[in-house]
C-alpha atoms as a PDB file:
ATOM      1  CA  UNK A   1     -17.401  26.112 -91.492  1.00  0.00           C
ATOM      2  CA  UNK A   2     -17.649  27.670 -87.660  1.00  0.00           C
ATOM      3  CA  UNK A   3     -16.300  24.569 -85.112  1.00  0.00           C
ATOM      4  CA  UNK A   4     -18.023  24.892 -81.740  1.00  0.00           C
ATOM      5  CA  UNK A   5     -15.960  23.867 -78.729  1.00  0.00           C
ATOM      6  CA  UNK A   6     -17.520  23.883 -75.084  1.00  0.00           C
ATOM      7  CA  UNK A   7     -15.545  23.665 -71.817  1.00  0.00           C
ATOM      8  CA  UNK A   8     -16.504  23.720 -68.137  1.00  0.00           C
ATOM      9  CA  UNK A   9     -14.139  24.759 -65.957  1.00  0.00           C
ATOM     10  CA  UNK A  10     -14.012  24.590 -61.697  1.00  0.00           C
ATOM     11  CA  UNK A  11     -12.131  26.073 -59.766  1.00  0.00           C
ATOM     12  CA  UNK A  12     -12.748  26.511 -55.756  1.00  0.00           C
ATOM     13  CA  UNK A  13     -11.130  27.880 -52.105  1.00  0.00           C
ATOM     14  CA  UNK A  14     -11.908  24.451 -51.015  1.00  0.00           C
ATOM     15  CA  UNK A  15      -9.761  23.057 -54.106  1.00  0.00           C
ATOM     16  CA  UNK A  16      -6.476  23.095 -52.001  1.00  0.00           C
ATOM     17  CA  UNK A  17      -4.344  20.601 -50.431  1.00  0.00           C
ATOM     18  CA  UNK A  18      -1.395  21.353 -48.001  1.00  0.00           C
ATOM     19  CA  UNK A  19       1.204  18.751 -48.551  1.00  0.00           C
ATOM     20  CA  UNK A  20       5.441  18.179 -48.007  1.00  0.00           C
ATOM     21  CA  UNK A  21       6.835  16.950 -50.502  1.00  0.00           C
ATOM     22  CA  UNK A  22      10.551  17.237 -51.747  1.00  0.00           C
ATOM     23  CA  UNK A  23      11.970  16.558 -55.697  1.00  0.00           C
ATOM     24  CA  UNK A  24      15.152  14.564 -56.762  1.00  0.00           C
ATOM     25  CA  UNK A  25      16.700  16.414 -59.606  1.00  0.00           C
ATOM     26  CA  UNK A  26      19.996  16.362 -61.593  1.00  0.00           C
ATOM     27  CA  UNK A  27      20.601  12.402 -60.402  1.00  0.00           C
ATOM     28  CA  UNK A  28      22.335  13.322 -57.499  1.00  0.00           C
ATOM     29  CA  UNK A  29      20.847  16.745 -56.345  1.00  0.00           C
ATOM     30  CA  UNK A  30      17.394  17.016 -54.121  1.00  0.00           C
ATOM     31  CA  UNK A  31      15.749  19.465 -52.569  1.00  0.00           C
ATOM     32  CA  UNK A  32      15.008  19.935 -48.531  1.00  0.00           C
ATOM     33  CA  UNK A  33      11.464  18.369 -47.715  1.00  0.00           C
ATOM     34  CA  UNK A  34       9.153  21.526 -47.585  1.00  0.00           C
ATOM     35  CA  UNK A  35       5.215  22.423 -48.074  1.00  0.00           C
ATOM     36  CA  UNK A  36       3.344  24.372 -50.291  1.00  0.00           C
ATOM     37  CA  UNK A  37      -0.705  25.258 -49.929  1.00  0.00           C
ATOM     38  CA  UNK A  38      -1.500  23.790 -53.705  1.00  0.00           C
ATOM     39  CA  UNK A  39      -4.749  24.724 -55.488  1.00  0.00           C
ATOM     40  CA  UNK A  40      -6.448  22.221 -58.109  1.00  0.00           C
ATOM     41  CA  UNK A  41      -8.442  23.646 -61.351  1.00  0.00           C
ATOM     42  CA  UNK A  42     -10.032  21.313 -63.760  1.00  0.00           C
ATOM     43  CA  UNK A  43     -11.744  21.838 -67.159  1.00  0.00           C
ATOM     44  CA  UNK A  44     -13.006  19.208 -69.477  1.00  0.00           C
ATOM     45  CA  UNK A  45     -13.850  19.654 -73.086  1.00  0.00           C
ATOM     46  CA  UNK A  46     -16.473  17.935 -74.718  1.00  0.00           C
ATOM     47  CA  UNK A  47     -20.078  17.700 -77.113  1.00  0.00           C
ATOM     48  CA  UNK A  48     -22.851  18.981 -75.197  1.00  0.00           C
ATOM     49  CA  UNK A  49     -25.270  15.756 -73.786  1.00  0.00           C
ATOM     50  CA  UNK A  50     -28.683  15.388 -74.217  1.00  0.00           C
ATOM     51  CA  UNK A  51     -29.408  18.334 -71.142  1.00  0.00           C
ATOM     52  CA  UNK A  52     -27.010  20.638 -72.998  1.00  0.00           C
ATOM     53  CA  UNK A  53     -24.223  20.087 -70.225  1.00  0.00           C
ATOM     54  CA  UNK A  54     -20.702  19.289 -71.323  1.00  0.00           C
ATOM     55  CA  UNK A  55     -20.938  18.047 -67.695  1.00  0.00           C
ATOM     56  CA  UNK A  56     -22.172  18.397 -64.752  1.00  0.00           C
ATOM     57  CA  UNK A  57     -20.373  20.964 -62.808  1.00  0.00           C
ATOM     58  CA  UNK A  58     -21.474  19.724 -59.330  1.00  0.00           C
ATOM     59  CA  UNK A  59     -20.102  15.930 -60.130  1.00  0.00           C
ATOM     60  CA  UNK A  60     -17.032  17.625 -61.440  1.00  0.00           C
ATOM     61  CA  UNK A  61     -16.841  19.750 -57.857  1.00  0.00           C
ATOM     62  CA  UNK A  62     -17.242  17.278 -55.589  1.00  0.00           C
ATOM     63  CA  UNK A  63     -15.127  14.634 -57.210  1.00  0.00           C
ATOM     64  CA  UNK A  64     -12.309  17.281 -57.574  1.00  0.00           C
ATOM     65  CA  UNK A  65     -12.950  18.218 -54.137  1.00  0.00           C
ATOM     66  CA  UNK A  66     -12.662  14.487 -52.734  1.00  0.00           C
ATOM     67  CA  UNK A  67      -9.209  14.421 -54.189  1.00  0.00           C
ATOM     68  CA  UNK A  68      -8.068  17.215 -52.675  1.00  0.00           C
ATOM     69  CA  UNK A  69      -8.769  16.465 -48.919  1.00  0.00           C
ATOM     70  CA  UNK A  70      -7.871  12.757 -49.955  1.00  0.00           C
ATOM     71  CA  UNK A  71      -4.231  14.224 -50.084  1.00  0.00           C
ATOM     72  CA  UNK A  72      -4.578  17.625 -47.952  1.00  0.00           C
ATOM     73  CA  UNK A  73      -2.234  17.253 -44.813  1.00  0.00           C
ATOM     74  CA  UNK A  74      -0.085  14.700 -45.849  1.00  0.00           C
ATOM     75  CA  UNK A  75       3.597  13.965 -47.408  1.00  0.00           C
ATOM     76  CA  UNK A  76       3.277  13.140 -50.840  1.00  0.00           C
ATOM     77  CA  UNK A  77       6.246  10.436 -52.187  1.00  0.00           C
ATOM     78  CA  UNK A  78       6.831   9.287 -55.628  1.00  0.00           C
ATOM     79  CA  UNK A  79       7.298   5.446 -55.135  1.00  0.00           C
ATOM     80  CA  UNK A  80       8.412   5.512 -59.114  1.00  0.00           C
ATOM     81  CA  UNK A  81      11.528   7.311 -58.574  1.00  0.00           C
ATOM     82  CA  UNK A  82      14.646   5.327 -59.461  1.00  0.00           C
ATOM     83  CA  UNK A  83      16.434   7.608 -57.130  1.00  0.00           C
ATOM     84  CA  UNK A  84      14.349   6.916 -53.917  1.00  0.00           C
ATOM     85  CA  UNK A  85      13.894   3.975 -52.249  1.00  0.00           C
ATOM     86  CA  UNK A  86      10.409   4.147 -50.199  1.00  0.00           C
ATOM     87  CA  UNK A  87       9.694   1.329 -48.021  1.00  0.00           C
ATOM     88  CA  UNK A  88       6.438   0.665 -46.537  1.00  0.00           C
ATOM     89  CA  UNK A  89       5.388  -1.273 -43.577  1.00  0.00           C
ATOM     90  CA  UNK A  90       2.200  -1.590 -41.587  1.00  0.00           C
ATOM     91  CA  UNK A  91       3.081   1.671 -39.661  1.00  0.00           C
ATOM     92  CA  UNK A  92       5.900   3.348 -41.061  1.00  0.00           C
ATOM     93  CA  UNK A  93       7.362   4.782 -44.530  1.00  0.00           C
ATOM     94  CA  UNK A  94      11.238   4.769 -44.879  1.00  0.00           C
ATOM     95  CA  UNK A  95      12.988   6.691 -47.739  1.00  0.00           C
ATOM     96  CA  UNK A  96      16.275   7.167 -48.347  1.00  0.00           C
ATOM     97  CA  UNK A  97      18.118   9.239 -51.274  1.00  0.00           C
ATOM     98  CA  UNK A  98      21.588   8.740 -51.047  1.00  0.00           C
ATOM     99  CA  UNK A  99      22.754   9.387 -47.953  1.00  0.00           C
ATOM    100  CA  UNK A 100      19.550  11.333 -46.793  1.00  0.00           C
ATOM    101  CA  UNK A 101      16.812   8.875 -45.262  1.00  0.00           C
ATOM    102  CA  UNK A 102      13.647   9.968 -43.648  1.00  0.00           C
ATOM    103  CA  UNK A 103      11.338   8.149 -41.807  1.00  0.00           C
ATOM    104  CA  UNK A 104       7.374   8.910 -41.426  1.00  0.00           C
ATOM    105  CA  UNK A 105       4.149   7.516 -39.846  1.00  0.00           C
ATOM    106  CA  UNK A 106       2.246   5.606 -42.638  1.00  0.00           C
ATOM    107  CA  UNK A 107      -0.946   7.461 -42.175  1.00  0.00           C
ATOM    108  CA  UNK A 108       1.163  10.861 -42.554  1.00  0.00           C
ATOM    109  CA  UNK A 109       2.212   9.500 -46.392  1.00  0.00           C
ATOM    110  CA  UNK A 110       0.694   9.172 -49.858  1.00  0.00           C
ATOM    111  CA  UNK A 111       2.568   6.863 -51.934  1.00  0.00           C
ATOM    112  CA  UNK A 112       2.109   8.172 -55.112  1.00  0.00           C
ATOM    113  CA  UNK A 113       3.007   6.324 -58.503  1.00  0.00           C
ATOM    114  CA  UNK A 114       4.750   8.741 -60.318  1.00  0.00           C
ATOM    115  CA  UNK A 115       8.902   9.558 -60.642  1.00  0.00           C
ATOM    116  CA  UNK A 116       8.290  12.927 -58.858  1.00  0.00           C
ATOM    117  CA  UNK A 117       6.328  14.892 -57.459  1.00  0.00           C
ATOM    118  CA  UNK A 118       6.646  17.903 -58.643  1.00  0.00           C
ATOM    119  CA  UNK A 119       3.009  19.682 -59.719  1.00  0.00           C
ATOM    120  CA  UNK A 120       3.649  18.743 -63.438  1.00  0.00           C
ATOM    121  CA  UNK A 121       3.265  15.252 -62.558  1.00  0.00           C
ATOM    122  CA  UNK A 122       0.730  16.069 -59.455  1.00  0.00           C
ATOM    123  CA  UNK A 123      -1.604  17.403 -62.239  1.00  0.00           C
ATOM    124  CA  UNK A 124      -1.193  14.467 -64.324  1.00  0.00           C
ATOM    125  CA  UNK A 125      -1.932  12.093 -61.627  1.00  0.00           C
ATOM    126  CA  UNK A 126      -5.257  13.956 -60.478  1.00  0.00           C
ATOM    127  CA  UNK A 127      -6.240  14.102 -64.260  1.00  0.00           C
ATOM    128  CA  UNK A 128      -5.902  10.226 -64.345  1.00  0.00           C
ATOM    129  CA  UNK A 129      -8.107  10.133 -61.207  1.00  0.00           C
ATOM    130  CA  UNK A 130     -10.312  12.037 -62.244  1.00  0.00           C
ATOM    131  CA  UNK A 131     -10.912  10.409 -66.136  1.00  0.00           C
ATOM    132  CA  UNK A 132     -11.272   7.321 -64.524  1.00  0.00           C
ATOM    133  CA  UNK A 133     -14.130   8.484 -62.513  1.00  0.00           C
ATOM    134  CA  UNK A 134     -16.046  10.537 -64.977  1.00  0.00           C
ATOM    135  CA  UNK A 135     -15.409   7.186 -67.431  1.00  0.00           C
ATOM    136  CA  UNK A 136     -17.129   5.328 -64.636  1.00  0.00           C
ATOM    137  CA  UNK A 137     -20.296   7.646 -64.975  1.00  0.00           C
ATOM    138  CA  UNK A 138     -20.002   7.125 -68.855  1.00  0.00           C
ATOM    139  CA  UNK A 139     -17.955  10.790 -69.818  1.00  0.00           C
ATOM    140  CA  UNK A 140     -15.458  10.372 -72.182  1.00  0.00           C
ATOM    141  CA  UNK A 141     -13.712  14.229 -72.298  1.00  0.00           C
ATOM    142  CA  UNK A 142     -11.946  15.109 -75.553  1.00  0.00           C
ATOM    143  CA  UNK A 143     -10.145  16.939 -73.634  1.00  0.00           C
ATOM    144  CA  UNK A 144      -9.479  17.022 -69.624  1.00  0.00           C
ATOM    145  CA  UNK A 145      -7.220  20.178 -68.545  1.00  0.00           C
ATOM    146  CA  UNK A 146      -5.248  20.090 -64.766  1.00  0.00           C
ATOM    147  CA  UNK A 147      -4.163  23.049 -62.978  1.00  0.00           C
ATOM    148  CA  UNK A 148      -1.874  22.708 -60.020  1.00  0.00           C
ATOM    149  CA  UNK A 149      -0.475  25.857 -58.402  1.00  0.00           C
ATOM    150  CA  UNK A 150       2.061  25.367 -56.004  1.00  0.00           C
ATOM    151  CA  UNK A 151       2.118  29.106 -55.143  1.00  0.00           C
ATOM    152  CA  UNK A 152       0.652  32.316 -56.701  1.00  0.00           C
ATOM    153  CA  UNK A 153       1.693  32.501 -60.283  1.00  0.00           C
ATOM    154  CA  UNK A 154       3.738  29.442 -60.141  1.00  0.00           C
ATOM    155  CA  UNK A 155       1.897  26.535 -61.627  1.00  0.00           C
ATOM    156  CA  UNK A 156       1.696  23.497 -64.018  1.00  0.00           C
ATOM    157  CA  UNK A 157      -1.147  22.502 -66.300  1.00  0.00           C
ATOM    158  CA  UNK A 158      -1.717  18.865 -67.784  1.00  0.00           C
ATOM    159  CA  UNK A 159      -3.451  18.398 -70.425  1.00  0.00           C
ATOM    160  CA  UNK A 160      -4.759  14.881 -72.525  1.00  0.00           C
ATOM    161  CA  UNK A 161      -6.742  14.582 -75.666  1.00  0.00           C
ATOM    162  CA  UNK A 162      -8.951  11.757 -76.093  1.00  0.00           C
END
């Protein structure tokens, strides 16, 4: 018996954020803070609804797209990392990693809850982001895909099956 699948997939120039970031690794070894240009694809699997839309690729776009400038131009830090310490005030974020410390304007960070933020868990956290809002609209995905490239050929997908 045939099994029908549909998936709608977006993927746009105005997908991209341009963030620092740097990664702990190794429990003792971390990288210099540096930037990449990422660039976000999404696909979501699902029945087709009553208008024969797994759904709607414009609500899909623009919600993909709000996440994107949300974090485009800022340094991304993983406030989960046991190896970090981030400290936030009013108008400033501290981090340290062993004997490294760095201190930014708040409105120049995104604290991010994840242990890193490397474009594994980048992908991961937009995926969340984004379930939550097509849940809100009443779109429960069987299956919601996340690219993140952090440079051409070099990227991480995330992937979660209802």
């Amino acid at each position: 018996m045939p099994t029908e699948r549909y998936h709608v997939r977006v993927t746009k120039d105005s997908f991209i954020f341009s963030c620092a970031h740097f990664i702990t690794f190794n429990r003792d070894q971390g990288e210099r803070l540096h930037g990449h240009n990422y660039r976000v694809a999404v696909e979501v699997e699902g029945p087709l609804d009553e208008n024969h839309y797994v759904f709607d690729f414009i609500a899909l776009r623009d919600r993909t797209q709000a996440i994107s400038f949300e974090l485009d131009h800022h340094v991304l830090l993983a406030t989960l990392n046991p190896l970090l310490s981030v400290e936030e005030t009013a108008d400033r974020v501290r981090v340290t990693f062993g004997q490294k410390e760095w201190l930014f304007p708040r409105e120049d960070c995104i604290l991010l809850p994840i242990e890193n933020t490397t474009a594994e868990l980048l992908a991961k956290w937009i995926a969340g982001r984004l379930l939550a809002d097509v849940r809100g609209r009443g779109f429960s995905p069987q299956v919601i895909r996340v690219e993140v490239e952090e440079n051409i050929g070099q990227s991480a997908i995330y992937e979660s099956r209802a």
